[in-house]
mmCIF file with all atom_site columns, C-alpha atoms in Angstrom:
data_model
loop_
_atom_site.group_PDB
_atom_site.id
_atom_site.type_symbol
_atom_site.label_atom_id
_atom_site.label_alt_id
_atom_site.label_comp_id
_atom_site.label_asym_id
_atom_site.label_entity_id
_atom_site.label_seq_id
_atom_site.pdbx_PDB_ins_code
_atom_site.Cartn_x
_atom_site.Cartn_y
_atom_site.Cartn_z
_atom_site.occupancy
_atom_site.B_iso_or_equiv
_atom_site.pdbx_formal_charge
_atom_site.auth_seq_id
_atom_site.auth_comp_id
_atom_site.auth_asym_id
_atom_site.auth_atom_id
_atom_site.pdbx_PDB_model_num
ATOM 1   C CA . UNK A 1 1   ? 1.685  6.978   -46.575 1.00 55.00 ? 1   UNK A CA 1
ATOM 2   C CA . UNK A 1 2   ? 2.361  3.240   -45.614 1.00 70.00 ? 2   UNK A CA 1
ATOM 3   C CA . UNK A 1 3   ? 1.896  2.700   -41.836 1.00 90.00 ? 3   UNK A CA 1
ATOM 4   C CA . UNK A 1 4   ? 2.598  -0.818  -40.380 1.00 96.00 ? 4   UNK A CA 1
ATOM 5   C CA . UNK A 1 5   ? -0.003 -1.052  -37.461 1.00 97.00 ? 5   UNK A CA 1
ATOM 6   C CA . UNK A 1 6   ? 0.785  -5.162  -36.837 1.00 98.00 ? 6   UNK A CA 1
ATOM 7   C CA . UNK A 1 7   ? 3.666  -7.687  -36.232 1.00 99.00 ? 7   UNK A CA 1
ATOM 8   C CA . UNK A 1 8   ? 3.476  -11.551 -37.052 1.00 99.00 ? 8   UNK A CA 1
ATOM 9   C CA . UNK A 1 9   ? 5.379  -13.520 -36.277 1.00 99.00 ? 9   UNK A CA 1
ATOM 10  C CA . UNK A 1 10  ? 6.842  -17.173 -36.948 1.00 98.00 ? 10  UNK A CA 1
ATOM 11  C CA . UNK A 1 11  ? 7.196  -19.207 -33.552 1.00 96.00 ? 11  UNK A CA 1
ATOM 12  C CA . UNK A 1 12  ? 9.983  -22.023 -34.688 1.00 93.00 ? 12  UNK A CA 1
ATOM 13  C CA . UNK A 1 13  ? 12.958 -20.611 -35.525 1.00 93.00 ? 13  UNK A CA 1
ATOM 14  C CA . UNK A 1 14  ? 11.875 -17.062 -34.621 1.00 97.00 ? 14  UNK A CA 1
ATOM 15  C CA . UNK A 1 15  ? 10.435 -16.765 -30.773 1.00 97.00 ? 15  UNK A CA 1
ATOM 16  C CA . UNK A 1 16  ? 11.632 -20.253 -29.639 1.00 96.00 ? 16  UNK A CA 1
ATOM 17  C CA . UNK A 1 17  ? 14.812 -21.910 -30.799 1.00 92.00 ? 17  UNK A CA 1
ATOM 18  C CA . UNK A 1 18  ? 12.823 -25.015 -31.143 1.00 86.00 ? 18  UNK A CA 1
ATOM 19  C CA . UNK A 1 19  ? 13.628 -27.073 -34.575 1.00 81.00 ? 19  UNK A CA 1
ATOM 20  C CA . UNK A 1 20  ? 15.819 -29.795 -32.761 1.00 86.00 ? 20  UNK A CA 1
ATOM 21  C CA . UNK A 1 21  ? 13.232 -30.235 -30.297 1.00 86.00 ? 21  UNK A CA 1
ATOM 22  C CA . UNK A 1 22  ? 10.659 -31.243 -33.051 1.00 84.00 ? 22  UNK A CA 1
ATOM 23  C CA . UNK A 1 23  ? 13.642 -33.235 -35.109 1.00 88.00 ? 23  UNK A CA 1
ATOM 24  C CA . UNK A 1 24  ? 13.940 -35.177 -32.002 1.00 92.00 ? 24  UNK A CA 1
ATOM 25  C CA . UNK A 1 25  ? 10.614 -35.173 -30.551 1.00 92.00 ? 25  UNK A CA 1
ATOM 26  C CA . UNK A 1 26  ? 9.209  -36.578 -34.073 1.00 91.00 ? 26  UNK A CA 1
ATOM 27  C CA . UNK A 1 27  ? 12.674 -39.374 -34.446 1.00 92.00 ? 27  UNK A CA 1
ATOM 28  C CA . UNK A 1 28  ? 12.391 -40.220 -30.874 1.00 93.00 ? 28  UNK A CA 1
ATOM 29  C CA . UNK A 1 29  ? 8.306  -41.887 -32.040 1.00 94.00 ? 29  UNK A CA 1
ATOM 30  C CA . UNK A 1 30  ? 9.787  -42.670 -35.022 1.00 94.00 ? 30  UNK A CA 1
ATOM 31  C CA . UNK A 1 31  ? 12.721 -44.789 -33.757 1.00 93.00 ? 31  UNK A CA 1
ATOM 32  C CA . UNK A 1 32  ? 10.081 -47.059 -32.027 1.00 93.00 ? 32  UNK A CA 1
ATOM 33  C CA . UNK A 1 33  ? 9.276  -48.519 -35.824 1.00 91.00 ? 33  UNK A CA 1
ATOM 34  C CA . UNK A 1 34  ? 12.627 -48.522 -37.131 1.00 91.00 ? 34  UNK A CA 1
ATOM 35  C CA . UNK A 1 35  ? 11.784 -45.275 -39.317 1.00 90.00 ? 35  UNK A CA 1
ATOM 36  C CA . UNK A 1 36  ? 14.306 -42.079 -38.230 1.00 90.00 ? 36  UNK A CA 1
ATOM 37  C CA . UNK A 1 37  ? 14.987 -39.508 -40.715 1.00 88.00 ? 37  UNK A CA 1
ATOM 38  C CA . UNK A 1 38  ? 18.311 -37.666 -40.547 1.00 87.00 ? 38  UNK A CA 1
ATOM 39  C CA . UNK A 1 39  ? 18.944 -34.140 -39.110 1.00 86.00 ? 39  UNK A CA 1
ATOM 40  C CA . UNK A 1 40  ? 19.681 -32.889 -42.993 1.00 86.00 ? 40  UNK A CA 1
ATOM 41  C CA . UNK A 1 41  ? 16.453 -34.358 -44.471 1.00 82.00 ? 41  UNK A CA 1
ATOM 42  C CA . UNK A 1 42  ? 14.673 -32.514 -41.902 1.00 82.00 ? 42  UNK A CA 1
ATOM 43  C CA . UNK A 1 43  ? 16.558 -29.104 -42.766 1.00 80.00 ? 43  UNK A CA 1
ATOM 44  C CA . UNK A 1 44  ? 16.077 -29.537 -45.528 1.00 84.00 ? 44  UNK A CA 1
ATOM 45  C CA . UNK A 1 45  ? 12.455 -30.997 -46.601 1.00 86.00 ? 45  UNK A CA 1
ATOM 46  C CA . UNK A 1 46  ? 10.260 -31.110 -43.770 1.00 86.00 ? 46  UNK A CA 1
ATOM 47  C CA . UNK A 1 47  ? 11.304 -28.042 -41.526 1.00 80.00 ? 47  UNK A CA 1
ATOM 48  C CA . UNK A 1 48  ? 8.278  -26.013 -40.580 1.00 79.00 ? 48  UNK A CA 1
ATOM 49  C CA . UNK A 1 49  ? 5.513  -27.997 -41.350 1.00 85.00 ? 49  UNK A CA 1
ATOM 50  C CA . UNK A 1 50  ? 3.102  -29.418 -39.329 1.00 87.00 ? 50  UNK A CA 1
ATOM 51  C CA . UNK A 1 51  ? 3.320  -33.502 -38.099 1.00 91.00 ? 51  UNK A CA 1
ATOM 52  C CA . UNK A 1 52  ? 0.761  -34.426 -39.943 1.00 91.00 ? 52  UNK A CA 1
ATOM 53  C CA . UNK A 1 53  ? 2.361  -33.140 -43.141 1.00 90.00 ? 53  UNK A CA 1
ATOM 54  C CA . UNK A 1 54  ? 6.096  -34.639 -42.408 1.00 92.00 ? 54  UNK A CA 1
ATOM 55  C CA . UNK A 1 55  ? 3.822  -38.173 -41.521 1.00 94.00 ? 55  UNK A CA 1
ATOM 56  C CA . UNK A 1 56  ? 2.084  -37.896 -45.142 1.00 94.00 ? 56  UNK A CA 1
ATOM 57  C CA . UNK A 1 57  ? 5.310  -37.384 -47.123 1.00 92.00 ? 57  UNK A CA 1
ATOM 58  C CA . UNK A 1 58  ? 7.134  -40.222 -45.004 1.00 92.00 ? 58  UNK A CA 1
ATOM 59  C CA . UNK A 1 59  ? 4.741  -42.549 -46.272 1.00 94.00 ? 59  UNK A CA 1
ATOM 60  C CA . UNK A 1 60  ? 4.763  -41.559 -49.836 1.00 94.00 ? 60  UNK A CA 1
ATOM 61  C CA . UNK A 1 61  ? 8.471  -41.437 -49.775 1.00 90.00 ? 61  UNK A CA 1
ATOM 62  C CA . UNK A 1 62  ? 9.365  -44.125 -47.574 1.00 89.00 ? 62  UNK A CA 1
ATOM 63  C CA . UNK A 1 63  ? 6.558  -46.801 -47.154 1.00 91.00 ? 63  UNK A CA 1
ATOM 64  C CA . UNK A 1 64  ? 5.469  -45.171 -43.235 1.00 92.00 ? 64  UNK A CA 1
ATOM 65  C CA . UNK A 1 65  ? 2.542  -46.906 -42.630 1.00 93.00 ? 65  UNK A CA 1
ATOM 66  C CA . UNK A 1 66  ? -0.966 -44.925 -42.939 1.00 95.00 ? 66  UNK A CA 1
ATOM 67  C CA . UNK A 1 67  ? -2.614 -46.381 -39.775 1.00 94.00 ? 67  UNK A CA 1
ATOM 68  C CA . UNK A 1 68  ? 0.195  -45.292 -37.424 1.00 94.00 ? 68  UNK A CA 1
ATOM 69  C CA . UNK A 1 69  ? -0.110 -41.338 -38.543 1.00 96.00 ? 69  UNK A CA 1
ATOM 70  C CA . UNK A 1 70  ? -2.454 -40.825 -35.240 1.00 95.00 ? 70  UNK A CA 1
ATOM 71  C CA . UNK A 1 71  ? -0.361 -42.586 -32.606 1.00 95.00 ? 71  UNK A CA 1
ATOM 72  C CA . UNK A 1 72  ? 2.984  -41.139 -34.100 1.00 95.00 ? 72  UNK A CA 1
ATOM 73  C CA . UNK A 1 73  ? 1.655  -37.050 -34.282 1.00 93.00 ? 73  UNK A CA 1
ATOM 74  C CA . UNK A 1 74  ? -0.155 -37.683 -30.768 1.00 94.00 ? 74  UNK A CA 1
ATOM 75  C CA . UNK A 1 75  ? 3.236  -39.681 -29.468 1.00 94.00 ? 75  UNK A CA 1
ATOM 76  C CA . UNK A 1 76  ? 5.416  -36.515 -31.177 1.00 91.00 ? 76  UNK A CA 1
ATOM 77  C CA . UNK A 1 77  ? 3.198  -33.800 -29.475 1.00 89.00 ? 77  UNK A CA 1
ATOM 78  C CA . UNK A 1 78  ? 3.659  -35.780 -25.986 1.00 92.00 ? 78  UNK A CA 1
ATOM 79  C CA . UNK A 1 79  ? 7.231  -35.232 -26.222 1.00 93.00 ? 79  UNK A CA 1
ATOM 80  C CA . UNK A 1 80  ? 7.420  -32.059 -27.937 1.00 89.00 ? 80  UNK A CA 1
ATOM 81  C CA . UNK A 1 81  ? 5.511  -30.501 -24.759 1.00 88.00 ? 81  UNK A CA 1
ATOM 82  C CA . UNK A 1 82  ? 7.823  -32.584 -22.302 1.00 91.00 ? 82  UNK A CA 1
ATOM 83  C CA . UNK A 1 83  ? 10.758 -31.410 -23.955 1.00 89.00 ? 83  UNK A CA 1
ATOM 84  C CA . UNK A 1 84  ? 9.328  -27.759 -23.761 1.00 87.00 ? 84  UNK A CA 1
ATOM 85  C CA . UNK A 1 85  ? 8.352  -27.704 -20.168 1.00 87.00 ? 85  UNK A CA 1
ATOM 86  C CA . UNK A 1 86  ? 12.524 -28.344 -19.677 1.00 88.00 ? 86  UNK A CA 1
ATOM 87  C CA . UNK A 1 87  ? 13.719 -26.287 -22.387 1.00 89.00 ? 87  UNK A CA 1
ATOM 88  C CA . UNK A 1 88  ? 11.463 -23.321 -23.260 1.00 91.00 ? 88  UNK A CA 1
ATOM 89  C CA . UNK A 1 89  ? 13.029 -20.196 -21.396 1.00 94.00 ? 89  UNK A CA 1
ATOM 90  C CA . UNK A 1 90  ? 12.521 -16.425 -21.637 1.00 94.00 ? 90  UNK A CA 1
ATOM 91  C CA . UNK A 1 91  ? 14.824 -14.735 -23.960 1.00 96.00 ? 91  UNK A CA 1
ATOM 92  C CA . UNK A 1 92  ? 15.598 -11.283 -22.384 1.00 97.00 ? 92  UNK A CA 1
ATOM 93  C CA . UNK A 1 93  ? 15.996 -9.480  -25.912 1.00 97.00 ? 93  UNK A CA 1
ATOM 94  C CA . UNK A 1 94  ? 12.759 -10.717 -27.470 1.00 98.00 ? 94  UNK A CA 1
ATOM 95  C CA . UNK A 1 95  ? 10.820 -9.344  -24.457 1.00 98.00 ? 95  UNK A CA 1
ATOM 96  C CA . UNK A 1 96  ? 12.514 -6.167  -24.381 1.00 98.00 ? 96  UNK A CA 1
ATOM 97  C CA . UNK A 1 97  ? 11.807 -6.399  -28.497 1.00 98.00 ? 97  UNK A CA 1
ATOM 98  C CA . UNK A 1 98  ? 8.252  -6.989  -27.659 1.00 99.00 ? 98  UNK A CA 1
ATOM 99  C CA . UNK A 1 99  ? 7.039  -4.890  -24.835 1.00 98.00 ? 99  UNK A CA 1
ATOM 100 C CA . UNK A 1 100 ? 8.497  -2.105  -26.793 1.00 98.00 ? 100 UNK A CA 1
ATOM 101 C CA . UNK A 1 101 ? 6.714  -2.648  -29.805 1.00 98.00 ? 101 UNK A CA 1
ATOM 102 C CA . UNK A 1 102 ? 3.465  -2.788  -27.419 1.00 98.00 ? 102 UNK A CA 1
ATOM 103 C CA . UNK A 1 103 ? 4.233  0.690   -26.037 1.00 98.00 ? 103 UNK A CA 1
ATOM 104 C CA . UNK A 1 104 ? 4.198  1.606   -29.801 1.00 97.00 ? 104 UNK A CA 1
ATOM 105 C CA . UNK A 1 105 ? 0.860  0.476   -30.322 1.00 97.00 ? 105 UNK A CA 1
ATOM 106 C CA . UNK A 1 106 ? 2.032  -2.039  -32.800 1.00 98.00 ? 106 UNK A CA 1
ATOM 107 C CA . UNK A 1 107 ? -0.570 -5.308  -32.742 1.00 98.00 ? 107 UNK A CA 1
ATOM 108 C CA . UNK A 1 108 ? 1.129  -8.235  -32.377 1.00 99.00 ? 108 UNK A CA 1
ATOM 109 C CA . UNK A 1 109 ? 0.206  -12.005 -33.067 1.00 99.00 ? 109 UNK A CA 1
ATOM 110 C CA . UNK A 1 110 ? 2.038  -15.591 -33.617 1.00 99.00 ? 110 UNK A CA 1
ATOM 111 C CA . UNK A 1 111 ? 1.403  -18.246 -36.231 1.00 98.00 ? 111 UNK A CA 1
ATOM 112 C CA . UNK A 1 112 ? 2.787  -21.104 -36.162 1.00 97.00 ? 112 UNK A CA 1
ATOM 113 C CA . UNK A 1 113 ? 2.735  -24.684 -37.981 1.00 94.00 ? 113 UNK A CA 1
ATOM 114 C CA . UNK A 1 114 ? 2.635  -25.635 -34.170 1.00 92.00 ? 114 UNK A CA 1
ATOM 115 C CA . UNK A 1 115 ? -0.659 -27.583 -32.896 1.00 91.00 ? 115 UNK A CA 1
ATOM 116 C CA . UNK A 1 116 ? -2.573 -24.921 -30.492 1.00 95.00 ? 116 UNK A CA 1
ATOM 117 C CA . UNK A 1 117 ? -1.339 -26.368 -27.025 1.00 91.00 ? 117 UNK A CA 1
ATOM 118 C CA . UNK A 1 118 ? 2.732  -26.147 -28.048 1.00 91.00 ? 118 UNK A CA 1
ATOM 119 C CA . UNK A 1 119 ? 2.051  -22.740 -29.320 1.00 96.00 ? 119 UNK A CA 1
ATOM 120 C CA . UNK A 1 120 ? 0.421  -21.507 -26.088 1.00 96.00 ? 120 UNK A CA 1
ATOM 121 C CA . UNK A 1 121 ? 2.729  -23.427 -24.040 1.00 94.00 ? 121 UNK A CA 1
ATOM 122 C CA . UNK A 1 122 ? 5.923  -22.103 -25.277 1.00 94.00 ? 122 UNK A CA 1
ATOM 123 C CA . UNK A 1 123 ? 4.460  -18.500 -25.181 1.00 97.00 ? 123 UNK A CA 1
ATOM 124 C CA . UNK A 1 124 ? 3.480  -18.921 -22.033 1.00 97.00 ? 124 UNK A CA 1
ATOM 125 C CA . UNK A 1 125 ? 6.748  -20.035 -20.750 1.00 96.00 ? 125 UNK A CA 1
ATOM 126 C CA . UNK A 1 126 ? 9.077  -17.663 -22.786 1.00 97.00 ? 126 UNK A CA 1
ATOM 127 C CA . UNK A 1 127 ? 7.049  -14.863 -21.169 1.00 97.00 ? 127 UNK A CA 1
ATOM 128 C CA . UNK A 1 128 ? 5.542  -13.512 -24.517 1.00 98.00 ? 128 UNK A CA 1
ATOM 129 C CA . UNK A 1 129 ? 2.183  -14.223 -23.953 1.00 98.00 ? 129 UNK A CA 1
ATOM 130 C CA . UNK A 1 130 ? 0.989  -11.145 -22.322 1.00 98.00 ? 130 UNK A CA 1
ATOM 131 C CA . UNK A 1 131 ? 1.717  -9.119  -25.403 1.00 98.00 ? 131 UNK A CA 1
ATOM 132 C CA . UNK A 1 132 ? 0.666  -11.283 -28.033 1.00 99.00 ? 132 UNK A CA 1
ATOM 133 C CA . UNK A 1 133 ? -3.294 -9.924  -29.348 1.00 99.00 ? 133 UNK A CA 1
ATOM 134 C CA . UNK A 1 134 ? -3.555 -13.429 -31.634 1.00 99.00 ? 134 UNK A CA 1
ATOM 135 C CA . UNK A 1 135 ? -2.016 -16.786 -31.471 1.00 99.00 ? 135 UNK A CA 1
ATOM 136 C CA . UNK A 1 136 ? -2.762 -18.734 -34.469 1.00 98.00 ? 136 UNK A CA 1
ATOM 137 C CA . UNK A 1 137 ? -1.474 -22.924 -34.750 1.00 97.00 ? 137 UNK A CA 1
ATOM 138 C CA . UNK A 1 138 ? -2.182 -25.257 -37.535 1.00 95.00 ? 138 UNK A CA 1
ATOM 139 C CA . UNK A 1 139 ? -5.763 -26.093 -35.411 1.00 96.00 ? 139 UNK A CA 1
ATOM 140 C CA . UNK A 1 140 ? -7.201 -22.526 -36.186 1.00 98.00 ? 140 UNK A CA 1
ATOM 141 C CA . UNK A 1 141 ? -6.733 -23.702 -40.363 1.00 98.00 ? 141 UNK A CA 1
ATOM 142 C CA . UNK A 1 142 ? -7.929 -25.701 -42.855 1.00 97.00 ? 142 UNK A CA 1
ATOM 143 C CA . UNK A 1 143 ? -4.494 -25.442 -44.253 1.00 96.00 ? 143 UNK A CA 1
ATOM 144 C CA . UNK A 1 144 ? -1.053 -24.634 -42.844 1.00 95.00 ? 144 UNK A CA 1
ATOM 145 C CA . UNK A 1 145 ? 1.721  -23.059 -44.111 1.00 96.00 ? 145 UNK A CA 1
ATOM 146 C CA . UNK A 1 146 ? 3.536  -22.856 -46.919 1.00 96.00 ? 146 UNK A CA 1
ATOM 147 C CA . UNK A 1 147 ? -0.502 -22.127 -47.776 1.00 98.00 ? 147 UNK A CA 1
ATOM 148 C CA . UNK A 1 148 ? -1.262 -17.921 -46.579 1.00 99.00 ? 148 UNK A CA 1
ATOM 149 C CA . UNK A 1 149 ? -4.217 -19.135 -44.602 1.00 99.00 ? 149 UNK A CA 1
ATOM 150 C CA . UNK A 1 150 ? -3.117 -18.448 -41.089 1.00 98.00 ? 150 UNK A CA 1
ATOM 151 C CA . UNK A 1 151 ? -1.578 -14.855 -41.482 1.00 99.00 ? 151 UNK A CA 1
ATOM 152 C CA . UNK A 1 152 ? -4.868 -14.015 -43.401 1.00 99.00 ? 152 UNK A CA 1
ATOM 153 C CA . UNK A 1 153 ? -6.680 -14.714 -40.419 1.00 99.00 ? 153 UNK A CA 1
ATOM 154 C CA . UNK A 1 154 ? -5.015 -13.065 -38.275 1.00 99.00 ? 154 UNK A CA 1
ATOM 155 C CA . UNK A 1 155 ? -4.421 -9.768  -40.229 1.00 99.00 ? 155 UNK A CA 1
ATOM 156 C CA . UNK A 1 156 ? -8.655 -10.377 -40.283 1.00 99.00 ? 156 UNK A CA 1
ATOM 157 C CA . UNK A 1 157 ? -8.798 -10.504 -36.446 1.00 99.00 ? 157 UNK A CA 1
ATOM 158 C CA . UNK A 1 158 ? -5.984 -8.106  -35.689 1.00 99.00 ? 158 UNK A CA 1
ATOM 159 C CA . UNK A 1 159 ? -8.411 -5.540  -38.212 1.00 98.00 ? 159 UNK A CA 1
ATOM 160 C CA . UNK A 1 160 ? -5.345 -4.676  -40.562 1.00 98.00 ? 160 UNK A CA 1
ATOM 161 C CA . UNK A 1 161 ? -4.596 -5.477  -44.318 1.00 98.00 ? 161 UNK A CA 1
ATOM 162 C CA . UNK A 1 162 ? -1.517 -6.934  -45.633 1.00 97.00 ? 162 UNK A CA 1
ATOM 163 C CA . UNK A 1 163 ? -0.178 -3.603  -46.478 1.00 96.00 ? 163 UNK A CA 1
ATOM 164 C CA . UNK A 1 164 ? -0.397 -2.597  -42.455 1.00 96.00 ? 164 UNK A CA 1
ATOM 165 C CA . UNK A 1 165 ? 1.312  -5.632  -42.015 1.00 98.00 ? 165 UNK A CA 1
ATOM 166 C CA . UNK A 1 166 ? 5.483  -7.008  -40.984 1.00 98.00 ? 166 UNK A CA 1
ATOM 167 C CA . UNK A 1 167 ? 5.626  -11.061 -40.376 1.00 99.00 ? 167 UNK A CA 1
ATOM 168 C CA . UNK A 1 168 ? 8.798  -12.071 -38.968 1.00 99.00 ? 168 UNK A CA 1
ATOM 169 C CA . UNK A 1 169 ? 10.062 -15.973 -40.963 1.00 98.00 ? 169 UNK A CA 1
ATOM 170 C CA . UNK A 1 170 ? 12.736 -18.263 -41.235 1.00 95.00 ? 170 UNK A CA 1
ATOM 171 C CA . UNK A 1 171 ? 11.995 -21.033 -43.358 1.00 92.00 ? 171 UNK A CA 1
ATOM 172 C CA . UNK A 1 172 ? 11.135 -21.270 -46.725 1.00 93.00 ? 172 UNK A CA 1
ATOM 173 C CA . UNK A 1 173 ? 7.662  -22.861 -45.861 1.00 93.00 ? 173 UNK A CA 1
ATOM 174 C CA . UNK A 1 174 ? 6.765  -19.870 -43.765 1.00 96.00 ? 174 UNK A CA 1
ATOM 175 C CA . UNK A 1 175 ? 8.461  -17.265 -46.177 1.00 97.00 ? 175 UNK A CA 1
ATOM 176 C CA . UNK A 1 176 ? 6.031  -18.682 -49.456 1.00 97.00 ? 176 UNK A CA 1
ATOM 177 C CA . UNK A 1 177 ? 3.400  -18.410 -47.393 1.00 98.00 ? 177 UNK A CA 1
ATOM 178 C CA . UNK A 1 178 ? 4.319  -14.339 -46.344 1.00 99.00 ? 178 UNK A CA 1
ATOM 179 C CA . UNK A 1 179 ? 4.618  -13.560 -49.866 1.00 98.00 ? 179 UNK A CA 1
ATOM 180 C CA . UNK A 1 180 ? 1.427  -15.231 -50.774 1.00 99.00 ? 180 UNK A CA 1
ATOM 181 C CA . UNK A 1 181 ? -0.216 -13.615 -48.183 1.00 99.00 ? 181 UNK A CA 1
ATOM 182 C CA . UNK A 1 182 ? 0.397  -10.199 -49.640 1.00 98.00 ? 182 UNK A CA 1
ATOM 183 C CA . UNK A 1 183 ? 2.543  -8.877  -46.351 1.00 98.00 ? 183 UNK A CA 1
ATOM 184 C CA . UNK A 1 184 ? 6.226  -7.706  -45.727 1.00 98.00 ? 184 UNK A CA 1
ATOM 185 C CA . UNK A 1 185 ? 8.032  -9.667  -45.106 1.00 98.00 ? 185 UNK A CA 1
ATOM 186 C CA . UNK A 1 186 ? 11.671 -9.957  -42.387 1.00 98.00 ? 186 UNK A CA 1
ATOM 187 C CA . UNK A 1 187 ? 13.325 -12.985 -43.044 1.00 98.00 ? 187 UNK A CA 1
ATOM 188 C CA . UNK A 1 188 ? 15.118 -14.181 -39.303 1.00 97.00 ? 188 UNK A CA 1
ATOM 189 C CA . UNK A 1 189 ? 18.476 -16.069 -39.702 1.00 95.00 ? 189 UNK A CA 1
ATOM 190 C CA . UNK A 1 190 ? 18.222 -17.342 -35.953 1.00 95.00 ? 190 UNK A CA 1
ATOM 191 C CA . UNK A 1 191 ? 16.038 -16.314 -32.795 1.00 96.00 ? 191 UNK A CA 1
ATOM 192 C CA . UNK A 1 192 ? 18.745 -13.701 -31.873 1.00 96.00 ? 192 UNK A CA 1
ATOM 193 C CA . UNK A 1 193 ? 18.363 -11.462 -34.851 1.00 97.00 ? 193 UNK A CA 1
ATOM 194 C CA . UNK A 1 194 ? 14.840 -11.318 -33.309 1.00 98.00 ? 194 UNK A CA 1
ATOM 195 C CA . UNK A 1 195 ? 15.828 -7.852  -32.177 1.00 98.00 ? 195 UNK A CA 1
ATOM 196 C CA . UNK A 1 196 ? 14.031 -4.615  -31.306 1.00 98.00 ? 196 UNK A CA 1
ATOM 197 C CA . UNK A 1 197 ? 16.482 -1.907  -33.348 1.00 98.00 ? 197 UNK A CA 1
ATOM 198 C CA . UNK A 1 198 ? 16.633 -4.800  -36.266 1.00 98.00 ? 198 UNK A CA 1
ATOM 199 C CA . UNK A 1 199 ? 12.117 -4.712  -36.497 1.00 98.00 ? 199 UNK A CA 1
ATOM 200 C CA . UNK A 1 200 ? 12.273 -0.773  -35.566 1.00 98.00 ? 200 UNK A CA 1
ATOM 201 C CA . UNK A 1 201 ? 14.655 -0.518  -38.628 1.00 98.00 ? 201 UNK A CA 1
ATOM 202 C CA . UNK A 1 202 ? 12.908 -2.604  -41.089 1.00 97.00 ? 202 UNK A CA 1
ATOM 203 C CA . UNK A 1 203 ? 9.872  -0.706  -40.093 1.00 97.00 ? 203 UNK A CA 1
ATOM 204 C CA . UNK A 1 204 ? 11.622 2.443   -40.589 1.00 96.00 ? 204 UNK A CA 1
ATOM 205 C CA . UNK A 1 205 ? 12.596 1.364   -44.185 1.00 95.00 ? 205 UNK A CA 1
ATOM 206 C CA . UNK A 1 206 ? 9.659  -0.144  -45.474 1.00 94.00 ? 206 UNK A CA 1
ATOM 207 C CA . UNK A 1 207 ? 7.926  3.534   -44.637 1.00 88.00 ? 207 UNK A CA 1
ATOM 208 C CA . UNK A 1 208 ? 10.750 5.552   -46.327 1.00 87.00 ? 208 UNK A CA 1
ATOM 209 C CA . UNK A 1 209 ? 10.545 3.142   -49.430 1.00 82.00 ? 209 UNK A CA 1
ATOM 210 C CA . UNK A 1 210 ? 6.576  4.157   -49.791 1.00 76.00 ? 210 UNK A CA 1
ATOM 211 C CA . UNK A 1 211 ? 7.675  7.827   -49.309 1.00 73.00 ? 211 UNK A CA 1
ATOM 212 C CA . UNK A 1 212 ? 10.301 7.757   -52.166 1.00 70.00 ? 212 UNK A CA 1
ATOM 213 C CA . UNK A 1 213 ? 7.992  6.285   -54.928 1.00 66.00 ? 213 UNK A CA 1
#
C-alpha cells in the first residue's frame, strides 16, 4: 500500500508570495545598465530559476555583459533580502497547514531555486522554520531546477523514496523537475491554495488510487 511519509515543497510561489520581489529585486540591478526585462518575459521565461541562470540567458539573448554576472546576482541578492526583511510575513493558513502535517508525522523539507541565505531568511520570518526537517537552495546543487537534483537530495536525507514522496510546485521549471524526480506531484495556483484540507486530500487520493489498481 502507498504511504506518503514526506512533503516538499517549492518556496516561490508556494510558501512565500515572492516572484515580484525577485522581478524587481533583479530589474532594480538591472536598471543601473540600461538592461530591464518586462514583468511578462519574466512570467514567462525566467520564473523560478536561479540569478545566475536568468544572467546567462540575458546575455545570450540580449548582449548582458559576461563580466557583470557577479556584481548583478550579488547586487540582486542584496535587495532580494532587503525587500524580504519588509515584506516576508507569516501566513496563518500555511502554519496551521504545517504544524498539522508535523503532528502527522509527515517529514517536511523546502527546495528552492533560492540561494541558501533567502531561503532561510524567509522561513525564518514566515514562521515555518521550526517544522521544516530539510531546507535545500540552489547552493546545496550542482544543478538547480528544472534539473531533479535538489528533491533527490532531500528525499536522500529525509530517508524516503520518491514513491513516499508529495512536492508542492507552481512553475513549470519546478514541475519538470517533480516529474523527473520520480515524486507526486501538487501543482499550487497561488500561496493560498497552500492549504491543509487541499494536501490532506491529495494525500488521501493518491493512497486510494494505489488501493484501486
Amino acid at each position: 500500500m502507498l504511504a506518503i511519509k514526506a512533503i516538499l515543497f517549492d518556496m516561490d510561489g508556494v510558501l512565500i508570495d515572492a516572484k515580484d520581489w525577485h522581478y524587481e529585486a533583479l530589474n532594480r540591478a538591472l536598471e543601473l545598465f540600461g538592461m530591464p526585462i518586462n514583468r511578462d518575459a519574466h512570467l514567462t521565461t525566467y520564473d523560478g530559476l536561479p540569478t545566475r541562470k536568468k544572467l546567462k540567458m540575458l546575455s545570450e539573448a540580449h548582449g548582458l555583459p559576461l563580466a557583470l554576472h557577479e556584481f548583478l546576482n550579488d547586487l540582486k541578492q542584496q535587495y532580494t533580502i532587503e525587500m524580504t526583511a519588509s515584506l516576508c510575513k507569516p501566513l496563518f493558513q500555511h502554519q496551521y497547514a504545517l504544524s498539522k502535517l508535523h503532528q502527522r508525522g509527515y517529514s517536511m523539507g523546502v527546495c528552492s531555486n533560492s540561494v541558501s541565505a533567502s531561503v532561510r531568511t524567509m522561513m525564518k520570518l514566515s514562521k515555518l522554520e521550526d517544522y521544516l526537517k530539510v531546507q535545500i537552495s540552489n547552493e546545496d546543487v550542482t544543478a538547480s531546477k528544472p534539473d531533479p537534483e535538489m528533491y533527490l537530495l532531500a528525499m536522500e536525507r529525509l530517508k524516503v523514496t520518491p514513491r513516499e514522496t508529495l512536492i508542492l510546485e507552481d512553475n513549470d521549471h519546478g514541475i519538470q523537475a517533480v516529474r523527473a524526480s520520480g515524486a507526486h506531484l501538487m501543482v499550487i495556483g497561488s500561496v493560498y491554495d497552500v492549504e491543509y484540507n487541499r494536501i490532506s486530500d491529495k494525500i488521501a487520493e493518491l493512497e486510494t488510487e494505489e488501493l484501486e489498481r
